[in-house]
PDB file of C-alpha atoms in Angstrom:
ATOM      1  CA  MET A   1      74.737 111.854  75.780  1.00  0.00           C
ATOM      2  CA  THR A   2      77.621 113.099  78.017  1.00  0.00           C
ATOM      3  CA  ALA A   3      77.172 116.227  80.220  1.00  0.00           C
ATOM      4  CA  LEU A   4      80.525 117.417  78.947  1.00  0.00           C
ATOM      5  CA  SER A   5      80.000 119.130  75.543  1.00  0.00           C
ATOM      6  CA  PRO A   6      81.801 121.922  73.686  1.00  0.00           C
ATOM      7  CA  THR A   7      80.044 125.271  72.866  1.00  0.00           C
ATOM      8  CA  THR A   8      82.324 125.965  69.809  1.00  0.00           C
ATOM      9  CA  THR A   9      81.277 125.232  66.309  1.00  0.00           C
ATOM     10  CA  ALA A  10      83.031 123.743  63.318  1.00  0.00           C
ATOM     11  CA  PRO A  11      84.112 125.974  60.359  1.00  0.00           C
ATOM     12  CA  ALA A  12      81.372 126.581  57.709  1.00  0.00           C
ATOM     13  CA  ALA A  13      80.922 123.974  55.133  1.00  0.00           C
ATOM     14  CA  GLY A  14      83.197 124.375  52.179  1.00  0.00           C
ATOM     15  CA  GLN A  15      85.395 126.863  53.974  1.00  0.00           C
ATOM     16  CA  ALA A  16      89.111 126.094  53.359  1.00  0.00           C
ATOM     17  CA  PRO A  17      91.067 125.452  56.501  1.00  0.00           C
ATOM     18  CA  ALA A  18      93.379 128.219  57.489  1.00  0.00           C
ATOM     19  CA  ARG A  19      97.066 127.813  57.444  1.00  0.00           C
ATOM     20  CA  PRO A  20      98.416 126.879  60.876  1.00  0.00           C
ATOM     21  CA  VAL A  21     100.361 129.617  62.613  1.00  0.00           C
ATOM     22  CA  LEU A  22     101.850 127.127  64.989  1.00  0.00           C
ATOM     23  CA  SER A  23     102.495 123.484  63.985  1.00  0.00           C
ATOM     24  CA  LEU A  24     104.117 120.690  65.988  1.00  0.00           C
ATOM     25  CA  ARG A  25     105.011 117.431  64.176  1.00  0.00           C
ATOM     26  CA  ASP A  26     105.897 114.311  66.084  1.00  0.00           C
ATOM     27  CA  VAL A  27     107.793 116.388  68.723  1.00  0.00           C
ATOM     28  CA  ARG A  28     109.790 114.228  71.122  1.00  0.00           C
ATOM     29  CA  ILE A  29     111.577 115.868  74.094  1.00  0.00           C
ATOM     30  CA  THR A  30     114.358 114.233  75.909  1.00  0.00           C
ATOM     31  CA  ASP A  31     116.262 114.854  79.191  1.00  0.00           C
ATOM     32  CA  ARG A  32     119.818 115.136  78.257  1.00  0.00           C
ATOM     33  CA  ALA A  33     121.086 114.327  81.658  1.00  0.00           C
ATOM     34  CA  THR A  34     119.411 110.953  81.882  1.00  0.00           C
ATOM     35  CA  GLY A  35     118.758 110.316  78.078  1.00  0.00           C
ATOM     36  CA  ARG A  36     115.232 109.528  78.952  1.00  0.00           C
ATOM     37  CA  GLU A  37     112.468 110.636  76.522  1.00  0.00           C
ATOM     38  CA  ILE A  38     109.775 112.465  78.455  1.00  0.00           C
ATOM     39  CA  VAL A  39     107.380 113.564  75.798  1.00  0.00           C
ATOM     40  CA  HIS A  40     106.616 111.035  73.010  1.00  0.00           C
ATOM     41  CA  GLY A  41     105.578 112.403  69.612  1.00  0.00           C
ATOM     42  CA  VAL A  42     103.169 115.209  70.011  1.00  0.00           C
ATOM     43  CA  SER A  43     101.619 116.733  66.769  1.00  0.00           C
ATOM     44  CA  LEU A  44      99.156 119.616  66.592  1.00  0.00           C
ATOM     45  CA  ASP A  45      98.092 122.695  64.680  1.00  0.00           C
ATOM     46  CA  VAL A  46      96.874 126.040  65.862  1.00  0.00           C
ATOM     47  CA  THR A  47      95.139 128.123  63.296  1.00  0.00           C
ATOM     48  CA  PRO A  48      93.706 131.674  63.565  1.00  0.00           C
ATOM     49  CA  GLY A  49      90.533 131.951  65.678  1.00  0.00           C
ATOM     50  CA  ARG A  50      90.519 128.433  66.897  1.00  0.00           C
ATOM     51  CA  THR A  51      91.182 126.932  70.374  1.00  0.00           C
ATOM     52  CA  VAL A  52      93.221 123.863  70.985  1.00  0.00           C
ATOM     53  CA  GLY A  53      93.027 122.202  74.485  1.00  0.00           C
ATOM     54  CA  ILE A  54      95.662 120.052  76.066  1.00  0.00           C
ATOM     55  CA  VAL A  55      94.476 118.206  79.125  1.00  0.00           C
ATOM     56  CA  GLY A  56      96.186 115.855  81.487  1.00  0.00           C
ATOM     57  CA  GLU A  57      97.298 115.337  85.060  1.00  0.00           C
ATOM     58  CA  SER A  58     100.504 117.017  86.448  1.00  0.00           C
ATOM     59  CA  GLY A  59     103.542 115.495  84.889  1.00  0.00           C
ATOM     60  CA  SER A  60     101.784 114.500  81.653  1.00  0.00           C
ATOM     61  CA  GLY A  61     104.042 116.541  79.457  1.00  0.00           C
ATOM     62  CA  LYS A  62     101.703 119.507  78.843  1.00  0.00           C
ATOM     63  CA  THR A  63     103.862 122.204  79.998  1.00  0.00           C
ATOM     64  CA  LEU A  64     106.951 120.763  78.383  1.00  0.00           C
ATOM     65  CA  THR A  65     105.053 120.671  75.078  1.00  0.00           C
ATOM     66  CA  CYS A  66     104.159 124.290  75.343  1.00  0.00           C
ATOM     67  CA  ARG A  67     107.712 125.355  76.345  1.00  0.00           C
ATOM     68  CA  ALA A  68     109.044 123.478  73.350  1.00  0.00           C
ATOM     69  CA  ALA A  69     106.636 125.452  71.113  1.00  0.00           C
ATOM     70  CA  LEU A  70     108.000 128.681  72.818  1.00  0.00           C
ATOM     71  CA  GLY A  71     111.485 127.832  72.621  1.00  0.00           C
ATOM     72  CA  LEU A  72     111.778 127.972  76.399  1.00  0.00           C
ATOM     73  CA  LEU A  73     112.762 124.348  77.448  1.00  0.00           C
ATOM     74  CA  PRO A  74     114.935 123.968  80.491  1.00  0.00           C
ATOM     75  CA  ALA A  75     118.714 123.827  79.743  1.00  0.00           C
ATOM     76  CA  HIS A  76     118.976 120.061  80.296  1.00  0.00           C
ATOM     77  CA  VAL A  77     115.998 119.299  78.067  1.00  0.00           C
ATOM     78  CA  GLU A  78     115.834 119.321  74.143  1.00  0.00           C
ATOM     79  CA  ILE A  79     113.540 118.464  71.304  1.00  0.00           C
ATOM     80  CA  SER A  80     115.300 115.273  70.188  1.00  0.00           C
ATOM     81  CA  HIS A  81     112.950 114.480  67.264  1.00  0.00           C
ATOM     82  CA  GLY A  82     110.296 116.290  65.157  1.00  0.00           C
ATOM     83  CA  THR A  83     109.650 119.927  64.270  1.00  0.00           C
ATOM     84  CA  VAL A  84     107.959 123.008  65.661  1.00  0.00           C
ATOM     85  CA  GLU A  85     107.034 125.491  62.840  1.00  0.00           C
ATOM     86  CA  ILE A  86     105.894 129.139  63.030  1.00  0.00           C
ATOM     87  CA  ASP A  87     104.334 130.290  59.886  1.00  0.00           C
ATOM     88  CA  GLY A  88     106.034 127.471  58.151  1.00  0.00           C
ATOM     89  CA  THR A  89     109.400 128.135  59.466  1.00  0.00           C
ATOM     90  CA  ASP A  90     111.222 125.434  61.523  1.00  0.00           C
ATOM     91  CA  ILE A  91     112.339 127.182  64.733  1.00  0.00           C
ATOM     92  CA  ALA A  92     115.404 125.037  64.749  1.00  0.00           C
ATOM     93  CA  THR A  93     116.608 127.270  61.829  1.00  0.00           C
ATOM     94  CA  LEU A  94     116.101 130.599  63.695  1.00  0.00           C
ATOM     95  CA  THR A  95     118.742 132.606  65.427  1.00  0.00           C
ATOM     96  CA  PRO A  96     118.351 133.550  68.937  1.00  0.00           C
ATOM     97  CA  ARG A  97     117.806 137.174  68.006  1.00  0.00           C
ATOM     98  CA  ARG A  98     115.024 136.171  65.373  1.00  0.00           C
ATOM     99  CA  TRP A  99     113.482 133.878  68.166  1.00  0.00           C
ATOM    100  CA  THR A 100     113.329 136.682  70.596  1.00  0.00           C
ATOM    101  CA  ALA A 101     111.584 138.879  67.958  1.00  0.00           C
ATOM    102  CA  LEU A 102     108.828 136.397  67.400  1.00  0.00           C
ATOM    103  CA  ARG A 103     107.970 135.776  71.066  1.00  0.00           C
ATOM    104  CA  GLY A 104     105.219 138.367  71.848  1.00  0.00           C
ATOM    105  CA  THR A 105     104.625 139.351  68.322  1.00  0.00           C
ATOM    106  CA  VAL A 106     103.649 136.085  66.810  1.00  0.00           C
ATOM    107  CA  LEU A 107     103.608 133.719  69.705  1.00  0.00           C
ATOM    108  CA  SER A 108     102.959 134.673  73.369  1.00  0.00           C
ATOM    109  CA  ALA A 109     102.049 132.957  76.656  1.00  0.00           C
ATOM    110  CA  VAL A 110     100.372 133.437  79.967  1.00  0.00           C
ATOM    111  CA  PHE A 111     101.193 131.035  82.913  1.00  0.00           C
ATOM    112  CA  GLN A 112      99.676 129.967  86.219  1.00  0.00           C
ATOM    113  CA  ASP A 113     101.608 132.279  88.599  1.00  0.00           C
ATOM    114  CA  PRO A 114     101.452 135.847  87.079  1.00  0.00           C
ATOM    115  CA  ALA A 115     103.280 137.316  90.036  1.00  0.00           C
ATOM    116  CA  SER A 116     106.434 135.308  89.067  1.00  0.00           C
ATOM    117  CA  TYR A 117     106.297 137.041  85.588  1.00  0.00           C
ATOM    118  CA  LEU A 118     105.967 140.563  86.855  1.00  0.00           C
ATOM    119  CA  ASN A 119     108.727 142.716  88.229  1.00  0.00           C
ATOM    120  CA  PRO A 120     107.680 143.527  91.937  1.00  0.00           C
ATOM    121  CA  SER A 121     109.508 146.852  91.891  1.00  0.00           C
ATOM    122  CA  ILE A 122     107.892 148.280  88.646  1.00  0.00           C
ATOM    123  CA  ARG A 123     104.468 149.650  88.284  1.00  0.00           C
ATOM    124  CA  VAL A 124     102.426 147.362  86.035  1.00  0.00           C
ATOM    125  CA  GLY A 125     101.568 150.026  83.549  1.00  0.00           C
ATOM    126  CA  GLU A 126     105.206 150.613  82.974  1.00  0.00           C
ATOM    127  CA  GLN A 127     105.837 146.946  82.455  1.00  0.00           C
ATOM    128  CA  ILE A 128     103.271 146.721  79.675  1.00  0.00           C
ATOM    129  CA  ALA A 129     104.597 149.984  78.210  1.00  0.00           C
ATOM    130  CA  GLU A 130     108.062 148.497  78.073  1.00  0.00           C
ATOM    131  CA  VAL A 131     106.762 145.639  76.077  1.00  0.00           C
ATOM    132  CA  LEU A 132     105.184 148.169  73.538  1.00  0.00           C
ATOM    133  CA  ARG A 133     108.493 150.083  73.299  1.00  0.00           C
ATOM    134  CA  VAL A 134     110.580 146.979  72.681  1.00  0.00           C
ATOM    135  CA  LYS A 135     108.272 145.021  70.501  1.00  0.00           C
ATOM    136  CA  LYS A 136     106.267 147.658  68.659  1.00  0.00           C
ATOM    137  CA  GLY A 137     108.830 150.528  68.748  1.00  0.00           C
ATOM    138  CA  LEU A 138     106.330 153.011  70.350  1.00  0.00           C
ATOM    139  CA  GLY A 139     107.505 156.240  71.978  1.00  0.00           C
ATOM    140  CA  ARG A 140     107.134 156.661  75.722  1.00  0.00           C
ATOM    141  CA  ARG A 141     103.889 158.584  75.623  1.00  0.00           C
ATOM    142  CA  ALA A 142     102.282 156.366  72.980  1.00  0.00           C
ATOM    143  CA  ALA A 143     103.279 153.245  74.909  1.00  0.00           C
ATOM    144  CA  ARG A 144     101.963 154.690  78.150  1.00  0.00           C
ATOM    145  CA  ASP A 145      98.565 155.444  76.416  1.00  0.00           C
ATOM    146  CA  ARG A 146      98.367 152.086  74.762  1.00  0.00           C
ATOM    147  CA  ALA A 147      99.174 150.304  77.970  1.00  0.00           C
ATOM    148  CA  ARG A 148      96.222 152.224  79.693  1.00  0.00           C
ATOM    149  CA  ALA A 149      93.990 150.935  76.846  1.00  0.00           C
ATOM    150  CA  LEU A 150      95.155 147.414  77.181  1.00  0.00           C
ATOM    151  CA  LEU A 151      94.301 147.327  80.874  1.00  0.00           C
ATOM    152  CA  ASP A 152      90.870 148.691  79.969  1.00  0.00           C
ATOM    153  CA  ALA A 153      90.546 146.161  77.237  1.00  0.00           C
ATOM    154  CA  VAL A 154      91.203 143.337  79.678  1.00  0.00           C
ATOM    155  CA  ARG A 155      88.223 144.727  81.855  1.00  0.00           C
ATOM    156  CA  LEU A 156      90.077 146.010  84.854  1.00  0.00           C
ATOM    157  CA  ARG A 157      87.658 148.288  86.671  1.00  0.00           C
ATOM    158  CA  ASP A 158      89.917 151.240  87.214  1.00  0.00           C
ATOM    159  CA  PRO A 159      92.715 151.045  84.611  1.00  0.00           C
ATOM    160  CA  ASP A 160      94.081 154.514  85.449  1.00  0.00           C
ATOM    161  CA  LEU A 161      94.666 153.377  88.977  1.00  0.00           C
ATOM    162  CA  VAL A 162      95.836 149.861  88.168  1.00  0.00           C
ATOM    163  CA  ARG A 163      98.605 151.210  85.890  1.00  0.00           C
ATOM    164  CA  VAL A 164     100.244 153.077  88.693  1.00  0.00           C
ATOM    165  CA  GLN A 165     100.035 150.160  91.149  1.00  0.00           C
ATOM    166  CA  TYR A 166     102.741 147.453  91.903  1.00  0.00           C
ATOM    167  CA  PRO A 167     102.066 143.733  91.398  1.00  0.00           C
ATOM    168  CA  HIS A 168     101.718 143.176  95.260  1.00  0.00           C
ATOM    169  CA  GLU A 169      98.867 145.690  95.486  1.00  0.00           C
ATOM    170  CA  LEU A 170      96.763 143.579  93.109  1.00  0.00           C
ATOM    171  CA  SER A 171      94.653 140.365  93.569  1.00  0.00           C
ATOM    172  CA  GLY A 172      95.424 137.239  91.621  1.00  0.00           C
ATOM    173  CA  GLY A 173      92.592 137.726  89.091  1.00  0.00           C
ATOM    174  CA  MET A 174      93.782 141.288  88.506  1.00  0.00           C
ATOM    175  CA  LEU A 175      97.403 140.104  88.145  1.00  0.00           C
ATOM    176  CA  GLN A 176      96.313 137.558  85.511  1.00  0.00           C
ATOM    177  CA  ARG A 177      94.493 140.240  83.485  1.00  0.00           C
ATOM    178  CA  VAL A 178      97.524 142.512  83.633  1.00  0.00           C
ATOM    179  CA  LEU A 179      99.667 139.560  82.413  1.00  0.00           C
ATOM    180  CA  ILE A 180      97.151 138.885  79.544  1.00  0.00           C
ATOM    181  CA  ALA A 181      97.311 142.640  78.617  1.00  0.00           C
ATOM    182  CA  ALA A 182     101.148 142.323  78.387  1.00  0.00           C
ATOM    183  CA  ALA A 183     100.981 139.098  76.455  1.00  0.00           C
ATOM    184  CA  VAL A 184      98.690 140.590  73.838  1.00  0.00           C
ATOM    185  CA  ALA A 185     100.303 143.933  73.738  1.00  0.00           C
ATOM    186  CA  ALA A 186     102.318 143.218  70.511  1.00  0.00           C
ATOM    187  CA  ASP A 187      99.257 141.626  68.796  1.00  0.00           C
ATOM    188  CA  PRO A 188     100.452 137.969  68.776  1.00  0.00           C
ATOM    189  CA  ARG A 189      98.613 135.531  66.466  1.00  0.00           C
ATOM    190  CA  VAL A 190      98.875 132.614  69.066  1.00  0.00           C
ATOM    191  CA  LEU A 191      98.468 132.729  72.726  1.00  0.00           C
ATOM    192  CA  ILE A 192      99.372 129.740  75.025  1.00  0.00           C
ATOM    193  CA  ALA A 193      97.396 129.872  78.200  1.00  0.00           C
ATOM    194  CA  ASP A 194      99.313 127.180  80.499  1.00  0.00           C
ATOM    195  CA  GLU A 195      97.096 126.462  83.422  1.00  0.00           C
ATOM    196  CA  ALA A 196      96.446 130.198  83.518  1.00  0.00           C
ATOM    197  CA  THR A 197      93.428 130.064  85.791  1.00  0.00           C
ATOM    198  CA  THR A 198      94.220 127.099  87.961  1.00  0.00           C
ATOM    199  CA  ALA A 199      94.999 129.170  91.074  1.00  0.00           C
ATOM    200  CA  LEU A 200      91.829 131.295  90.789  1.00  0.00           C
ATOM    201  CA  ASP A 201      88.398 130.816  92.289  1.00  0.00           C
ATOM    202  CA  VAL A 202      85.666 129.538  89.961  1.00  0.00           C
ATOM    203  CA  THR A 203      83.945 132.885  89.258  1.00  0.00           C
ATOM    204  CA  VAL A 204      87.301 134.658  88.424  1.00  0.00           C
ATOM    205  CA  GLN A 205      88.497 131.664  86.462  1.00  0.00           C
ATOM    206  CA  ALA A 206      85.355 131.906  84.272  1.00  0.00           C
ATOM    207  CA  GLU A 207      85.872 135.677  83.739  1.00  0.00           C
ATOM    208  CA  ILE A 208      89.436 135.117  82.660  1.00  0.00           C
ATOM    209  CA  LEU A 209      88.374 132.401  80.089  1.00  0.00           C
ATOM    210  CA  ASP A 210      85.622 134.606  78.780  1.00  0.00           C
ATOM    211  CA  LEU A 211      88.095 137.299  78.314  1.00  0.00           C
ATOM    212  CA  LEU A 212      90.350 134.990  76.247  1.00  0.00           C
ATOM    213  CA  ASP A 213      87.440 133.951  74.262  1.00  0.00           C
ATOM    214  CA  GLU A 214      86.480 137.567  73.511  1.00  0.00           C
ATOM    215  CA  LEU A 215      90.059 138.371  72.544  1.00  0.00           C
ATOM    216  CA  ARG A 216      90.027 135.337  70.124  1.00  0.00           C
ATOM    217  CA  GLU A 217      86.723 136.312  68.573  1.00  0.00           C
ATOM    218  CA  ARG A 218      87.603 139.928  68.227  1.00  0.00           C
ATOM    219  CA  THR A 219      91.330 139.523  66.877  1.00  0.00           C
ATOM    220  CA  GLY A 220      91.358 136.033  65.342  1.00  0.00           C
ATOM    221  CA  LEU A 221      93.852 134.936  67.962  1.00  0.00           C
ATOM    222  CA  GLY A 222      94.675 131.264  68.060  1.00  0.00           C
ATOM    223  CA  LEU A 223      94.564 129.786  71.563  1.00  0.00           C
ATOM    224  CA  VAL A 224      96.215 126.937  73.254  1.00  0.00           C
ATOM    225  CA  LEU A 225      94.454 126.267  76.466  1.00  0.00           C
ATOM    226  CA  VAL A 226      96.329 123.956  78.842  1.00  0.00           C
ATOM    227  CA  SER A 227      94.531 122.483  81.860  1.00  0.00           C
ATOM    228  CA  HIS A 228      94.119 119.388  84.091  1.00  0.00           C
ATOM    229  CA  ASP A 229      90.369 119.978  83.915  1.00  0.00           C
ATOM    230  CA  LEU A 230      88.625 118.200  81.153  1.00  0.00           C
ATOM    231  CA  ALA A 231      85.338 119.963  81.779  1.00  0.00           C
ATOM    232  CA  LEU A 232      86.932 123.453  81.282  1.00  0.00           C
ATOM    233  CA  VAL A 233      88.565 122.269  78.035  1.00  0.00           C
ATOM    234  CA  ALA A 234      85.252 120.698  76.852  1.00  0.00           C
ATOM    235  CA  GLN A 235      83.464 124.061  77.133  1.00  0.00           C
ATOM    236  CA  ARG A 236      86.128 126.146  75.424  1.00  0.00           C
ATOM    237  CA  CYS A 237      88.011 124.166  72.826  1.00  0.00           C
ATOM    238  CA  ASP A 238      87.520 123.161  69.135  1.00  0.00           C
ATOM    239  CA  GLU A 239      90.049 120.333  69.468  1.00  0.00           C
ATOM    240  CA  VAL A 240      91.424 118.577  72.378  1.00  0.00           C
ATOM    241  CA  LEU A 241      94.620 116.497  73.161  1.00  0.00           C
ATOM    242  CA  VAL A 242      94.593 114.111  76.124  1.00  0.00           C
ATOM    243  CA  MET A 243      97.988 113.518  77.336  1.00  0.00           C
ATOM    244  CA  ARG A 244      99.238 110.884  79.842  1.00  0.00           C
ATOM    245  CA  GLN A 245     102.805 110.137  80.947  1.00  0.00           C
ATOM    246  CA  GLY A 246     104.196 112.132  77.988  1.00  0.00           C
ATOM    247  CA  GLU A 247     102.051 110.724  75.312  1.00  0.00           C
ATOM    248  CA  VAL A 248      98.980 111.764  73.534  1.00  0.00           C
ATOM    249  CA  VAL A 249      96.561 109.030  74.045  1.00  0.00           C
ATOM    250  CA  GLU A 250      93.532 110.792  72.393  1.00  0.00           C
ATOM    251  CA  GLN A 251      93.260 113.619  70.011  1.00  0.00           C
ATOM    252  CA  GLY A 252      90.506 115.160  67.822  1.00  0.00           C
ATOM    253  CA  PRO A 253      87.527 117.445  67.584  1.00  0.00           C
ATOM    254  CA  THR A 254      86.348 118.081  71.196  1.00  0.00           C
ATOM    255  CA  ARG A 255      82.717 116.723  70.491  1.00  0.00           C
ATOM    256  CA  THR A 256      84.098 113.605  68.924  1.00  0.00           C
ATOM    257  CA  VAL A 257      86.544 112.971  71.848  1.00  0.00           C
ATOM    258  CA  LEU A 258      84.001 113.448  74.510  1.00  0.00           C
ATOM    259  CA  HIS A 259      81.104 111.560  72.852  1.00  0.00           C
ATOM    260  CA  ARG A 260      83.145 108.701  71.434  1.00  0.00           C
ATOM    261  CA  PRO A 261      86.272 108.401  73.514  1.00  0.00           C
ATOM    262  CA  ARG A 262      88.635 105.493  72.405  1.00  0.00           C
ATOM    263  CA  HIS A 263      91.160 105.412  75.155  1.00  0.00           C
ATOM    264  CA  ALA A 264      90.370 104.177  78.673  1.00  0.00           C
ATOM    265  CA  TYR A 265      92.048 107.216  80.310  1.00  0.00           C
ATOM    266  CA  THR A 266      89.774 109.469  78.380  1.00  0.00           C
ATOM    267  CA  ARG A 267      86.784 107.593  79.492  1.00  0.00           C
ATOM    268  CA  LEU A 268      88.049 107.709  83.088  1.00  0.00           C
ATOM    269  CA  LEU A 269      88.377 111.420  83.004  1.00  0.00           C
ATOM    270  CA  ILE A 270      84.767 111.747  81.583  1.00  0.00           C
ATOM    271  CA  ASP A 271      83.398 109.321  84.085  1.00  0.00           C
ATOM    272  CA  GLU A 272      85.042 111.268  86.881  1.00  0.00           C
ATOM    273  CA  HIS A 273      83.293 114.567  85.901  1.00  0.00           C
ATOM    274  CA  GLU A 274      79.865 112.855  85.461  1.00  0.00           C
ATOM    275  CA  GLN A 275      80.320 111.251  88.828  1.00  0.00           C
ATOM    276  CA  TYR A 276      80.522 114.638  90.463  1.00  0.00           C
ATOM    277  CA  GLY A 277      77.332 115.835  88.542  1.00  0.00           C
ATOM    278  CA  LEU A 278      78.910 118.836  86.785  1.00  0.00           C
ATOM    279  CA  GLU A 279      75.435 119.801  85.322  1.00  0.00           C
ATOM    280  CA  ARG A 280      76.629 123.307  84.526  1.00  0.00           C
ATOM    281  CA  PHE A 281      78.553 121.954  81.616  1.00  0.00           C
ATOM    282  CA  ARG A 282      75.472 120.798  79.696  1.00  0.00           C
ATOM    283  CA  THR A 283      74.563 122.693  76.594  1.00  0.00           C
ATOM    284  CA  PRO A 284      71.110 124.154  76.122  1.00  0.00           C
ATOM    285  CA  GLN A 285      70.338 121.392  73.489  1.00  0.00           C
ATOM    286  CA  GLU A 286      71.070 118.735  75.980  1.00  0.00           C
ATOM    287  CA  ASP A 287      68.949 120.389  78.681  1.00  0.00           C
ATOM    288  CA  ALA A 288      65.954 120.706  76.300  1.00  0.00           C
TER     289      ALA A 288
END
């Protein structure tokens, strides 16, 4: 049995599957400048309380797929085929104003470099409070108190100090926690974490992923976890998509994909991890 095994469990027998909050169907993405299709027919569903992993090397189409779901594709890139639905509504039918309202309240995201998404001249507590005022309609004092509670919820050691600090005063791990606090401030139902821990050391990376798992379990949040690291996805995700050169080459329940891979690229990724002896990814059952 492979050393890469998920720790998540399947829904209880007989339990009806939840309706997807986010659903992509045969999404193809094209660069208008060249006419070249760069993502080829991605389909996935994200349901409450479940984690979907997207794994692949740089340039495989992972981030473009996520940006298509968020309605944040670059100006020269477009969805040329297929649909993205939020709560059953095709995003192509949404007005820009409605789309803006949905971001943060239904669908939110955290990315690899949190400093790029925080204003360097505004204290981090004020930035979270602004999200709450805009998205939740809270007054200034209520937003400030809620921002402090969110900083505490993402397990920052001294939230009262952190909320009055500027981004440059915080470490990478602390900044990522601040960004997560801002991303979940308006109680979204799906959170996309696009390489959110790549730049962090292994210990901090595990802490951030544990935090995301805790949020999922406590709130029923659906997660999309994007990574180039198959071992990370193996431990955290219920379902996995393996992407290569803009195409999904393998997709299914994580345990099935890892134990019975059908595509040569998936087998290569698994073999590479086993070659480096990643024993820490064994489950207790396998170690017994």
